[in-house]
PDB file of C-alpha atoms in Angstrom:
ATOM      1  CA  UNK A   1    -222.707 -15.029  45.850  1.00 84.00           C
ATOM      2  CA  UNK A   2    -223.739 -11.370  45.831  1.00 86.00           C
ATOM      3  CA  UNK A   3    -224.038  -9.211  42.736  1.00 88.00           C
ATOM      4  CA  UNK A   4    -220.533  -7.787  43.113  1.00 87.00           C
ATOM      5  CA  UNK A   5    -218.982 -11.260  43.184  1.00 89.00           C
ATOM      6  CA  UNK A   6    -221.096 -12.378  40.207  1.00 88.00           C
ATOM      7  CA  UNK A   7    -219.786  -9.345  38.331  1.00 90.00           C
ATOM      8  CA  UNK A   8    -216.189 -10.052  39.304  1.00 90.00           C
ATOM      9  CA  UNK A   9    -216.333 -13.751  38.371  1.00 90.00           C
ATOM     10  CA  UNK A  10    -218.142 -13.182  35.077  1.00 87.00           C
ATOM     11  CA  UNK A  11    -216.338 -10.044  33.948  1.00 87.00           C
ATOM     12  CA  UNK A  12    -219.712  -8.360  33.362  1.00 88.00           C
ATOM     13  CA  UNK A  13    -220.394  -5.015  35.009  1.00 90.00           C
ATOM     14  CA  UNK A  14    -223.073  -4.820  37.691  1.00 91.00           C
ATOM     15  CA  UNK A  15    -224.989  -2.315  35.549  1.00 93.00           C
ATOM     16  CA  UNK A  16    -225.078  -4.781  32.642  1.00 91.00           C
ATOM     17  CA  UNK A  17    -226.142  -7.632  34.923  1.00 90.00           C
ATOM     18  CA  UNK A  18    -228.998  -5.503  36.240  1.00 91.00           C
ATOM     19  CA  UNK A  19    -229.996  -4.754  32.651  1.00 92.00           C
ATOM     20  CA  UNK A  20    -230.019  -8.469  31.806  1.00 91.00           C
ATOM     21  CA  UNK A  21    -232.153  -9.110  34.891  1.00 91.00           C
ATOM     22  CA  UNK A  22    -234.663  -6.424  33.853  1.00 92.00           C
ATOM     23  CA  UNK A  23    -234.833  -7.837  30.325  1.00 92.00           C
ATOM     24  CA  UNK A  24    -235.503 -11.360  31.575  1.00 90.00           C
ATOM     25  CA  UNK A  25    -232.266 -12.758  30.160  1.00 90.00           C
ATOM     26  CA  UNK A  26    -231.035 -13.736  33.613  1.00 89.00           C
ATOM     27  CA  UNK A  27    -233.290 -15.333  36.233  1.00 88.00           C
ATOM     28  CA  UNK A  28    -233.703 -13.343  39.449  1.00 86.00           C
ATOM     29  CA  UNK A  29    -231.507 -14.226  42.390  1.00 85.00           C
ATOM     30  CA  UNK A  30    -232.742 -15.602  45.711  1.00 85.00           C
ATOM     31  CA  UNK A  31    -234.014 -12.618  47.666  1.00 82.00           C
ATOM     32  CA  UNK A  32    -232.156 -12.113  50.977  1.00 79.00           C
ATOM     33  CA  UNK A  33    -233.803  -8.850  51.923  1.00 78.00           C
ATOM     34  CA  UNK A  34    -235.450  -5.878  50.243  1.00 73.00           C
ATOM     35  CA  UNK A  35    -232.217  -4.722  48.594  1.00 75.00           C
ATOM     36  CA  UNK A  36    -230.039  -7.838  48.344  1.00 81.00           C
ATOM     37  CA  UNK A  37    -230.182 -11.089  46.377  1.00 87.00           C
ATOM     38  CA  UNK A  38    -227.966 -14.162  46.235  1.00 90.00           C
ATOM     39  CA  UNK A  39    -226.790 -15.709  42.972  1.00 88.00           C
ATOM     40  CA  UNK A  40    -225.344 -19.140  42.248  1.00 89.00           C
ATOM     41  CA  UNK A  41    -223.353 -21.085  39.663  1.00 89.00           C
ATOM     42  CA  UNK A  42    -226.398 -21.375  37.405  1.00 89.00           C
ATOM     43  CA  UNK A  43    -226.545 -17.585  37.186  1.00 91.00           C
ATOM     44  CA  UNK A  44    -222.852 -17.479  36.331  1.00 90.00           C
ATOM     45  CA  UNK A  45    -223.302 -20.091  33.605  1.00 89.00           C
ATOM     46  CA  UNK A  46    -226.334 -18.317  32.166  1.00 89.00           C
ATOM     47  CA  UNK A  47    -224.532 -14.988  32.227  1.00 90.00           C
ATOM     48  CA  UNK A  48    -221.727 -16.450  30.140  1.00 88.00           C
ATOM     49  CA  UNK A  49    -224.274 -17.745  27.636  1.00 88.00           C
ATOM     50  CA  UNK A  50    -225.980 -14.352  27.433  1.00 91.00           C
ATOM     51  CA  UNK A  51    -222.629 -12.707  26.771  1.00 88.00           C
ATOM     52  CA  UNK A  52    -221.914 -15.244  24.016  1.00 85.00           C
ATOM     53  CA  UNK A  53    -225.242 -14.553  22.353  1.00 86.00           C
ATOM     54  CA  UNK A  54    -225.212 -10.759  22.587  1.00 88.00           C
ATOM     55  CA  UNK A  55    -221.578  -9.675  22.695  1.00 84.00           C
ATOM     56  CA  UNK A  56    -220.010 -12.348  20.477  1.00 81.00           C
ATOM     57  CA  UNK A  57    -222.926 -13.430  18.321  1.00 82.00           C
ATOM     58  CA  UNK A  58    -224.325  -9.918  17.954  1.00 84.00           C
ATOM     59  CA  UNK A  59    -227.820 -11.247  18.606  1.00 85.00           C
ATOM     60  CA  UNK A  60    -230.451  -8.633  19.570  1.00 88.00           C
ATOM     61  CA  UNK A  61    -231.781  -8.769  23.122  1.00 90.00           C
ATOM     62  CA  UNK A  62    -235.300  -9.743  22.019  1.00 88.00           C
ATOM     63  CA  UNK A  63    -233.968 -12.624  19.922  1.00 87.00           C
ATOM     64  CA  UNK A  64    -231.671 -13.745  22.757  1.00 88.00           C
ATOM     65  CA  UNK A  65    -234.684 -13.777  25.085  1.00 89.00           C
ATOM     66  CA  UNK A  66    -236.543 -15.999  22.623  1.00 87.00           C
ATOM     67  CA  UNK A  67    -233.626 -18.433  22.394  1.00 85.00           C
ATOM     68  CA  UNK A  68    -233.341 -18.623  26.178  1.00 86.00           C
ATOM     69  CA  UNK A  69    -237.087 -19.219  26.571  1.00 87.00           C
ATOM     70  CA  UNK A  70    -236.641 -22.455  24.606  1.00 85.00           C
ATOM     71  CA  UNK A  71    -233.577 -23.378  26.633  1.00 84.00           C
ATOM     72  CA  UNK A  72    -235.698 -23.104  29.780  1.00 84.00           C
ATOM     73  CA  UNK A  73    -238.830 -24.829  28.413  1.00 85.00           C
ATOM     74  CA  UNK A  74    -238.987 -28.041  30.434  1.00 83.00           C
ATOM     75  CA  UNK A  75    -242.202 -29.113  28.665  1.00 85.00           C
ATOM     76  CA  UNK A  76    -240.173 -30.023  25.561  1.00 80.00           C
ATOM     77  CA  UNK A  77    -238.231 -33.220  24.995  1.00 81.00           C
ATOM     78  CA  UNK A  78    -234.484 -33.119  24.465  1.00 80.00           C
ATOM     79  CA  UNK A  79    -234.455 -33.066  20.649  1.00 81.00           C
ATOM     80  CA  UNK A  80    -237.308 -30.566  20.278  1.00 82.00           C
ATOM     81  CA  UNK A  81    -235.934 -28.352  23.036  1.00 83.00           C
ATOM     82  CA  UNK A  82    -232.513 -28.271  21.423  1.00 80.00           C
ATOM     83  CA  UNK A  83    -233.934 -27.742  17.950  1.00 81.00           C
ATOM     84  CA  UNK A  84    -236.269 -24.943  19.061  1.00 81.00           C
ATOM     85  CA  UNK A  85    -233.413 -23.087  20.771  1.00 81.00           C
ATOM     86  CA  UNK A  86    -231.137 -23.390  17.739  1.00 79.00           C
ATOM     87  CA  UNK A  87    -233.872 -22.495  15.266  1.00 78.00           C
ATOM     88  CA  UNK A  88    -234.582 -19.331  17.253  1.00 78.00           C
ATOM     89  CA  UNK A  89    -231.086 -18.039  16.455  1.00 77.00           C
ATOM     90  CA  UNK A  90    -230.943 -15.496  13.588  1.00 75.00           C
ATOM     91  CA  UNK A  91    -231.396 -17.252  10.246  1.00 75.00           C
ATOM     92  CA  UNK A  92    -231.358 -16.459   6.535  1.00 74.00           C
ATOM     93  CA  UNK A  93    -234.515 -14.932   5.027  1.00 78.00           C
ATOM     94  CA  UNK A  94    -236.906 -17.048   2.985  1.00 81.00           C
ATOM     95  CA  UNK A  95    -235.511 -17.705  -0.507  1.00 81.00           C
ATOM     96  CA  UNK A  96    -237.419 -16.770  -3.641  1.00 83.00           C
ATOM     97  CA  UNK A  97    -239.069 -20.045  -4.625  1.00 85.00           C
ATOM     98  CA  UNK A  98    -239.546 -18.742  -8.180  1.00 88.00           C
ATOM     99  CA  UNK A  99    -235.789 -18.368  -8.623  1.00 92.00           C
ATOM    100  CA  UNK A 100    -234.498 -21.199 -10.873  1.00 94.00           C
ATOM    101  CA  UNK A 101    -231.287 -21.393  -8.851  1.00 95.00           C
ATOM    102  CA  UNK A 102    -233.287 -21.864  -5.649  1.00 94.00           C
ATOM    103  CA  UNK A 103    -235.413 -24.576  -7.284  1.00 95.00           C
ATOM    104  CA  UNK A 104    -232.291 -26.391  -8.503  1.00 95.00           C
ATOM    105  CA  UNK A 105    -230.526 -25.970  -5.157  1.00 95.00           C
ATOM    106  CA  UNK A 106    -233.501 -27.342  -3.240  1.00 94.00           C
ATOM    107  CA  UNK A 107    -233.580 -30.391  -5.500  1.00 95.00           C
ATOM    108  CA  UNK A 108    -229.872 -31.045  -4.880  1.00 96.00           C
ATOM    109  CA  UNK A 109    -230.247 -30.624  -1.110  1.00 95.00           C
ATOM    110  CA  UNK A 110    -233.205 -33.020  -1.094  1.00 95.00           C
ATOM    111  CA  UNK A 111    -231.185 -35.502  -3.142  1.00 96.00           C
ATOM    112  CA  UNK A 112    -228.290 -35.144  -0.717  1.00 96.00           C
ATOM    113  CA  UNK A 113    -230.456 -35.850   2.334  1.00 95.00           C
ATOM    114  CA  UNK A 114    -231.962 -38.888   0.639  1.00 95.00           C
ATOM    115  CA  UNK A 115    -228.507 -40.217  -0.231  1.00 95.00           C
ATOM    116  CA  UNK A 116    -227.344 -39.722   3.366  1.00 95.00           C
ATOM    117  CA  UNK A 117    -230.454 -41.328   4.805  1.00 95.00           C
ATOM    118  CA  UNK A 118    -231.095 -38.296   7.020  1.00 94.00           C
ATOM    119  CA  UNK A 119    -234.819 -38.927   7.407  1.00 92.00           C
ATOM    120  CA  UNK A 120    -235.430 -36.420  10.207  1.00 88.00           C
ATOM    121  CA  UNK A 121    -233.838 -33.633   8.190  1.00 88.00           C
ATOM    122  CA  UNK A 122    -235.998 -34.547   5.196  1.00 89.00           C
ATOM    123  CA  UNK A 123    -239.191 -34.621   7.272  1.00 88.00           C
ATOM    124  CA  UNK A 124    -238.449 -31.239   8.860  1.00 85.00           C
ATOM    125  CA  UNK A 125    -237.250 -29.577   5.649  1.00 85.00           C
ATOM    126  CA  UNK A 126    -240.296 -27.342   5.216  1.00 82.00           C
ATOM    127  CA  UNK A 127    -239.907 -25.983   8.761  1.00 81.00           C
ATOM    128  CA  UNK A 128    -236.163 -25.969   9.307  1.00 85.00           C
ATOM    129  CA  UNK A 129    -234.343 -22.628   8.972  1.00 86.00           C
ATOM    130  CA  UNK A 130    -231.106 -24.631   8.784  1.00 87.00           C
ATOM    131  CA  UNK A 131    -232.377 -26.464   5.698  1.00 90.00           C
ATOM    132  CA  UNK A 132    -233.358 -23.088   4.246  1.00 90.00           C
ATOM    133  CA  UNK A 133    -229.861 -21.704   4.907  1.00 90.00           C
ATOM    134  CA  UNK A 134    -228.290 -24.604   3.034  1.00 92.00           C
ATOM    135  CA  UNK A 135    -230.629 -24.093   0.079  1.00 94.00           C
ATOM    136  CA  UNK A 136    -229.781 -20.373   0.002  1.00 93.00           C
ATOM    137  CA  UNK A 137    -226.037 -21.098   0.139  1.00 93.00           C
ATOM    138  CA  UNK A 138    -226.187 -23.694  -2.649  1.00 95.00           C
ATOM    139  CA  UNK A 139    -228.364 -21.390  -4.777  1.00 95.00           C
ATOM    140  CA  UNK A 140    -225.840 -18.580  -4.335  1.00 94.00           C
ATOM    141  CA  UNK A 141    -222.998 -20.867  -5.392  1.00 95.00           C
ATOM    142  CA  UNK A 142    -224.942 -21.882  -8.503  1.00 94.00           C
ATOM    143  CA  UNK A 143    -225.676 -18.240  -9.307  1.00 94.00           C
ATOM    144  CA  UNK A 144    -221.955 -17.428  -9.127  1.00 95.00           C
ATOM    145  CA  UNK A 145    -221.002 -20.296 -11.415  1.00 94.00           C
ATOM    146  CA  UNK A 146    -220.101 -22.942  -8.808  1.00 93.00           C
ATOM    147  CA  UNK A 147    -222.855 -25.566  -9.160  1.00 90.00           C
ATOM    148  CA  UNK A 148    -222.415 -27.742  -6.100  1.00 92.00           C
ATOM    149  CA  UNK A 149    -224.524 -30.867  -6.424  1.00 94.00           C
ATOM    150  CA  UNK A 150    -225.414 -33.683  -4.038  1.00 96.00           C
ATOM    151  CA  UNK A 151    -222.359 -35.748  -4.984  1.00 96.00           C
ATOM    152  CA  UNK A 152    -219.986 -32.890  -4.207  1.00 95.00           C
ATOM    153  CA  UNK A 153    -221.668 -32.128  -0.891  1.00 96.00           C
ATOM    154  CA  UNK A 154    -222.001 -35.696   0.381  1.00 97.00           C
ATOM    155  CA  UNK A 155    -218.434 -36.280   1.679  1.00 96.00           C
ATOM    156  CA  UNK A 156    -218.535 -32.910   3.460  1.00 95.00           C
ATOM    157  CA  UNK A 157    -221.890 -33.786   5.008  1.00 96.00           C
ATOM    158  CA  UNK A 158    -220.575 -37.118   6.278  1.00 96.00           C
ATOM    159  CA  UNK A 159    -217.594 -35.426   7.901  1.00 95.00           C
ATOM    160  CA  UNK A 160    -219.872 -32.823   9.500  1.00 93.00           C
ATOM    161  CA  UNK A 161    -221.970 -35.674  10.873  1.00 95.00           C
ATOM    162  CA  UNK A 162    -218.874 -36.868  12.716  1.00 95.00           C
ATOM    163  CA  UNK A 163    -218.308 -33.330  14.031  1.00 92.00           C
ATOM    164  CA  UNK A 164    -221.923 -33.177  15.219  1.00 90.00           C
ATOM    165  CA  UNK A 165    -221.528 -36.524  16.978  1.00 93.00           C
ATOM    166  CA  UNK A 166    -218.463 -35.245  18.825  1.00 92.00           C
ATOM    167  CA  UNK A 167    -220.293 -32.069  19.805  1.00 89.00           C
ATOM    168  CA  UNK A 168    -223.176 -34.078  21.254  1.00 89.00           C
ATOM    169  CA  UNK A 169    -220.696 -36.294  23.110  1.00 93.00           C
ATOM    170  CA  UNK A 170    -219.265 -33.143  24.676  1.00 91.00           C
ATOM    171  CA  UNK A 171    -222.735 -31.785  25.419  1.00 89.00           C
ATOM    172  CA  UNK A 172    -223.615 -34.983  27.266  1.00 91.00           C
ATOM    173  CA  UNK A 173    -220.734 -34.482  29.701  1.00 93.00           C
ATOM    174  CA  UNK A 174    -222.927 -31.856  31.411  1.00 90.00           C
ATOM    175  CA  UNK A 175    -225.311 -33.106  34.064  1.00 86.00           C
ATOM    176  CA  UNK A 176    -228.672 -31.489  33.401  1.00 87.00           C
ATOM    177  CA  UNK A 177    -230.714 -31.112  30.240  1.00 86.00           C
ATOM    178  CA  UNK A 178    -230.759 -27.336  30.666  1.00 86.00           C
ATOM    179  CA  UNK A 179    -226.962 -27.247  30.836  1.00 88.00           C
ATOM    180  CA  UNK A 180    -226.733 -29.457  27.756  1.00 88.00           C
ATOM    181  CA  UNK A 181    -229.015 -27.205  25.711  1.00 86.00           C
ATOM    182  CA  UNK A 182    -227.104 -24.134  26.921  1.00 87.00           C
ATOM    183  CA  UNK A 183    -223.848 -25.713  25.744  1.00 87.00           C
ATOM    184  CA  UNK A 184    -225.367 -26.547  22.356  1.00 85.00           C
ATOM    185  CA  UNK A 185    -226.568 -22.970  21.885  1.00 84.00           C
ATOM    186  CA  UNK A 186    -223.220 -21.525  22.974  1.00 85.00           C
ATOM    187  CA  UNK A 187    -221.457 -23.892  20.579  1.00 84.00           C
ATOM    188  CA  UNK A 188    -223.626 -22.699  17.687  1.00 81.00           C
ATOM    189  CA  UNK A 189    -222.385 -19.154  18.345  1.00 82.00           C
ATOM    190  CA  UNK A 190    -218.822 -19.786  19.488  1.00 82.00           C
ATOM    191  CA  UNK A 191    -217.746 -23.103  17.959  1.00 85.00           C
ATOM    192  CA  UNK A 192    -218.678 -22.472  14.327  1.00 83.00           C
ATOM    193  CA  UNK A 193    -215.983 -19.769  13.988  1.00 84.00           C
ATOM    194  CA  UNK A 194    -213.513 -22.348  15.340  1.00 87.00           C
ATOM    195  CA  UNK A 195    -214.578 -24.822  12.648  1.00 89.00           C
ATOM    196  CA  UNK A 196    -214.235 -22.137   9.984  1.00 89.00           C
ATOM    197  CA  UNK A 197    -210.741 -21.208  11.183  1.00 92.00           C
ATOM    198  CA  UNK A 198    -209.668 -24.865  11.344  1.00 93.00           C
ATOM    199  CA  UNK A 199    -210.941 -25.345   7.798  1.00 93.00           C
ATOM    200  CA  UNK A 200    -208.828 -22.449   6.541  1.00 94.00           C
ATOM    201  CA  UNK A 201    -205.753 -23.643   8.418  1.00 95.00           C
ATOM    202  CA  UNK A 202    -206.216 -27.104   6.922  1.00 95.00           C
ATOM    203  CA  UNK A 203    -206.442 -25.543   3.460  1.00 94.00           C
ATOM    204  CA  UNK A 204    -203.200 -23.674   4.050  1.00 94.00           C
ATOM    205  CA  UNK A 205    -201.470 -26.843   5.268  1.00 94.00           C
ATOM    206  CA  UNK A 206    -202.725 -29.032   2.420  1.00 94.00           C
ATOM    207  CA  UNK A 207    -201.850 -26.384  -0.159  1.00 94.00           C
ATOM    208  CA  UNK A 208    -198.287 -26.160   1.156  1.00 94.00           C
ATOM    209  CA  UNK A 209    -197.935 -29.971   1.130  1.00 94.00           C
ATOM    210  CA  UNK A 210    -199.214 -30.262  -2.429  1.00 92.00           C
ATOM    211  CA  UNK A 211    -197.634 -27.262  -4.074  1.00 91.00           C
ATOM    212  CA  UNK A 212    -194.875 -26.143  -1.718  1.00 90.00           C
ATOM    213  CA  UNK A 213    -194.352 -22.644  -0.386  1.00 81.00           C
ATOM    214  CA  UNK A 214    -193.312 -20.278  -3.106  1.00 71.00           C
TER     215      UNK A 214
END
């Protein structure tokens, strides 16, 4: 397809597509002549991912480029490639390790992972920005007077493991590894708000069942 058709099918203006091409967010099309290039379904799929990252996720262009470089890195195995792409997404800053709430939160998170038997998460704890985000969240809860410990978090973690399994099942319906990693990255940006909204709807429903609507 030509640039105009790519724009029409994606809903992205030609000027924006050209900007994404210049910034290396979108691979160049197949050159037809000096002024014309052809684009395919892979370009359309990538364009949708770029829009998800930048327009929905609010991720800066430079950070989006970093995420996409991991998506495209065929030298990495599936797990590392997926992890590198997800870790490149914006994360929480490093917590203050001298903060007593951070120390206590880290101990509870470590105890949780041990109880769950999540060995990979334990081994990668010092590197994982996701682990850091959980520590920061638990520390904040403690600071505000809501001391969530490993026992309280465990049933939630087990349910989220089921959610993660379903997400990977969906990811595996795509043919290529690149497509699968793209779907995982898009899900991290687009699907988490769905989970949050479903959680709130479930709270509303359960509250009404328990206490009625007054």
